[in-house]
Coordinates of C-alpha atoms in Angstrom, one line a residue:
M114 CA 79.4 -30.0 -39.6
L115 CA 82.5 -30.4 -42.1
K116 CA 82.0 -28.9 -45.8
I117 CA 83.8 -29.2 -48.8
R118 CA 83.8 -26.0 -50.5
L119 CA 85.7 -23.7 -53.0
Q120 CA 88.0 -20.9 -51.6
R121 CA 88.8 -17.9 -53.9
V122 CA 92.7 -17.4 -54.5
G123 CA 92.6 -15.9 -57.9
R124 CA 93.3 -12.0 -58.6
K125 CA 90.9 -9.7 -59.9
H126 CA 89.0 -11.0 -63.0
E127 CA 91.1 -14.2 -62.9
P128 CA 89.3 -16.3 -60.7
S129 CA 90.9 -19.6 -59.3
F130 CA 89.9 -21.7 -56.7
R131 CA 91.4 -24.1 -54.1
V132 CA 89.2 -27.0 -52.9
V133 CA 89.2 -27.0 -49.2
L134 CA 87.8 -28.8 -46.2
T135 CA 86.7 -26.8 -43.6
D136 CA 83.4 -26.1 -40.8
S137 CA 80.4 -25.1 -42.2
K138 CA 80.3 -21.9 -39.5
N139 CA 83.7 -20.7 -41.2
S140 CA 83.4 -18.0 -44.0
T141 CA 84.9 -18.7 -47.3
K142 CA 87.0 -15.5 -47.1
S143 CA 88.4 -16.2 -43.5
G144 CA 91.2 -18.2 -44.8
R145 CA 90.2 -20.9 -42.1
F146 CA 90.4 -24.6 -43.4
K147 CA 91.4 -28.0 -42.0
E148 CA 93.1 -29.3 -45.6
I149 CA 93.6 -28.5 -48.9
L150 CA 91.9 -30.9 -51.1
G151 CA 93.1 -29.7 -54.8
S152 CA 92.7 -26.7 -56.8
Y153 CA 90.0 -25.6 -59.5
N154 CA 90.4 -23.0 -62.4
P155 CA 87.4 -22.2 -64.5
R156 CA 88.9 -20.7 -67.2
K157 CA 91.2 -23.5 -68.1
S158 CA 90.9 -27.2 -67.9
D159 CA 93.7 -27.3 -65.1
D160 CA 91.9 -29.0 -62.2
S161 CA 93.8 -31.0 -59.8
L162 CA 91.9 -33.1 -57.0
N163 CA 93.1 -35.5 -54.1
K164 CA 90.8 -38.2 -54.9
E165 CA 91.6 -40.5 -52.1
R166 CA 91.3 -37.4 -49.5
I167 CA 88.0 -36.3 -50.8
Q168 CA 86.6 -39.9 -50.9
Y169 CA 87.8 -40.2 -47.1
W170 CA 86.3 -37.0 -46.0
L171 CA 82.9 -37.6 -47.6
S172 CA 83.4 -41.2 -45.8
Q173 CA 83.7 -39.3 -42.6
G174 CA 80.4 -37.4 -43.1
A175 CA 81.8 -34.3 -44.9
S176 CA 78.9 -32.7 -47.2
P177 CA 80.2 -30.9 -50.5
T178 CA 78.5 -27.5 -51.6
D179 CA 76.4 -27.9 -55.1
T180 CA 79.5 -26.7 -57.4
I181 CA 81.8 -29.1 -55.7
Y182 CA 79.3 -31.9 -56.1
N183 CA 78.9 -31.0 -59.8
L184 CA 82.8 -30.8 -60.1
L185 CA 83.4 -34.3 -58.4
V186 CA 80.5 -35.9 -61.0
K187 CA 82.5 -34.5 -63.7
H188 CA 85.8 -35.9 -62.7
Q189 CA 84.1 -39.4 -61.6
I190 CA 85.0 -39.3 -57.8
I191 CA 81.2 -39.7 -57.0
K192 CA 78.3 -41.1 -59.0
G193 CA 75.5 -39.6 -59.8
K194 CA 73.6 -36.7 -61.3
K195 CA 74.6 -33.0 -61.6
I196 CA 72.7 -30.7 -59.2
N197 CA 71.2 -27.7 -61.3
V198 CA 72.9 -24.7 -59.4
S199 CA 71.6 -22.0 -61.6
A200 CA 67.7 -22.5 -61.0
I201 CA 68.3 -21.9 -57.3
S202 CA 66.7 -18.1 -57.0
K203 CA 68.1 -16.5 -53.7
K204 CA 65.5 -13.5 -54.3
A205 CA 62.5 -13.3 -52.1
P206 CA 59.3 -13.9 -53.0
V207 CA 57.0 -11.4 -54.9
S208 CA 54.1 -10.6 -52.6
T209 CA 51.2 -10.3 -54.7
P210 CA 49.5 -6.9 -55.3
N211 CA 46.1 -7.8 -53.6
E212 CA 47.8 -7.8 -50.3
D213 CA 48.1 -4.6 -48.3
S214 CA 51.5 -3.1 -47.5
S215 CA 50.6 -4.1 -43.6
G216 CA 50.3 -7.7 -44.9
G217 CA 46.5 -8.0 -44.0
A218 CA 44.2 -9.6 -46.2
V219 CA 42.1 -7.8 -49.2
S220 CA 38.9 -5.8 -47.9
E221 CA 35.2 -7.3 -48.8
E222 CA 34.8 -3.8 -51.0
A223 CA 37.7 -4.0 -53.0
S224 CA 37.1 -7.8 -53.9
Q225 CA 33.2 -6.6 -54.7
N226 CA 34.2 -3.9 -57.0
S227 CA 36.0 -5.9 -59.6
S228 CA 32.6 -6.2 -62.0
D229 CA 34.5 -7.8 -65.1
T230 CA 36.2 -10.9 -65.3
K231 CA 38.2 -12.0 -68.4
E232 CA 38.8 -15.7 -69.5
T233 CA 40.4 -16.8 -72.5
Q234 CA 39.5 -19.9 -74.5
S235 CA 40.8 -21.6 -77.4
N236 CA 38.9 -22.2 -80.5
E237 CA 39.3 -25.3 -82.7
N238 CA 41.1 -23.3 -85.2
G239 CA 43.8 -22.3 -82.2
T240 CA 42.7 -18.6 -82.1
I241 CA 42.0 -17.3 -78.7
E242 CA 38.9 -15.5 -78.1
S243 CA 38.3 -13.7 -74.6
V244 CA 34.9 -13.9 -73.0
V245 CA 33.8 -10.9 -70.8
E246 CA 31.2 -11.7 -67.6
E247 CA 30.0 -9.0 -65.9
K248 CA 28.6 -9.6 -62.5
T249 CA 25.8 -7.6 -60.8
V250 CA 26.2 -6.8 -56.9

């Protein structure tokens, strides 16, 4: 599967990128690419994209990465809304404190020992009151 992605070519603390067409299995740092489709400098508004070749490869089934997709929308090469790239979380989901370290369910004794349950209710004035209910076991 072909992808259109960024390949970093800048110096330390001075990023600049090539827009390249590569196989999705190739690493971005491998240097392997089929074609250079342009360049992108995030510090300056110095972007040069080969519009005809990008449209050709998109018609052939190449898929752009999210950042390239946003760049193509910005330069009006393709139409659509930008994708929120920063909202994607790469962290693993945090386990709840009720689970064991072995991943099992909570024991019945631990769930029955919780004698107080707190609930919050809003008043007509907008103040919050806490209501405590006691459970007898």
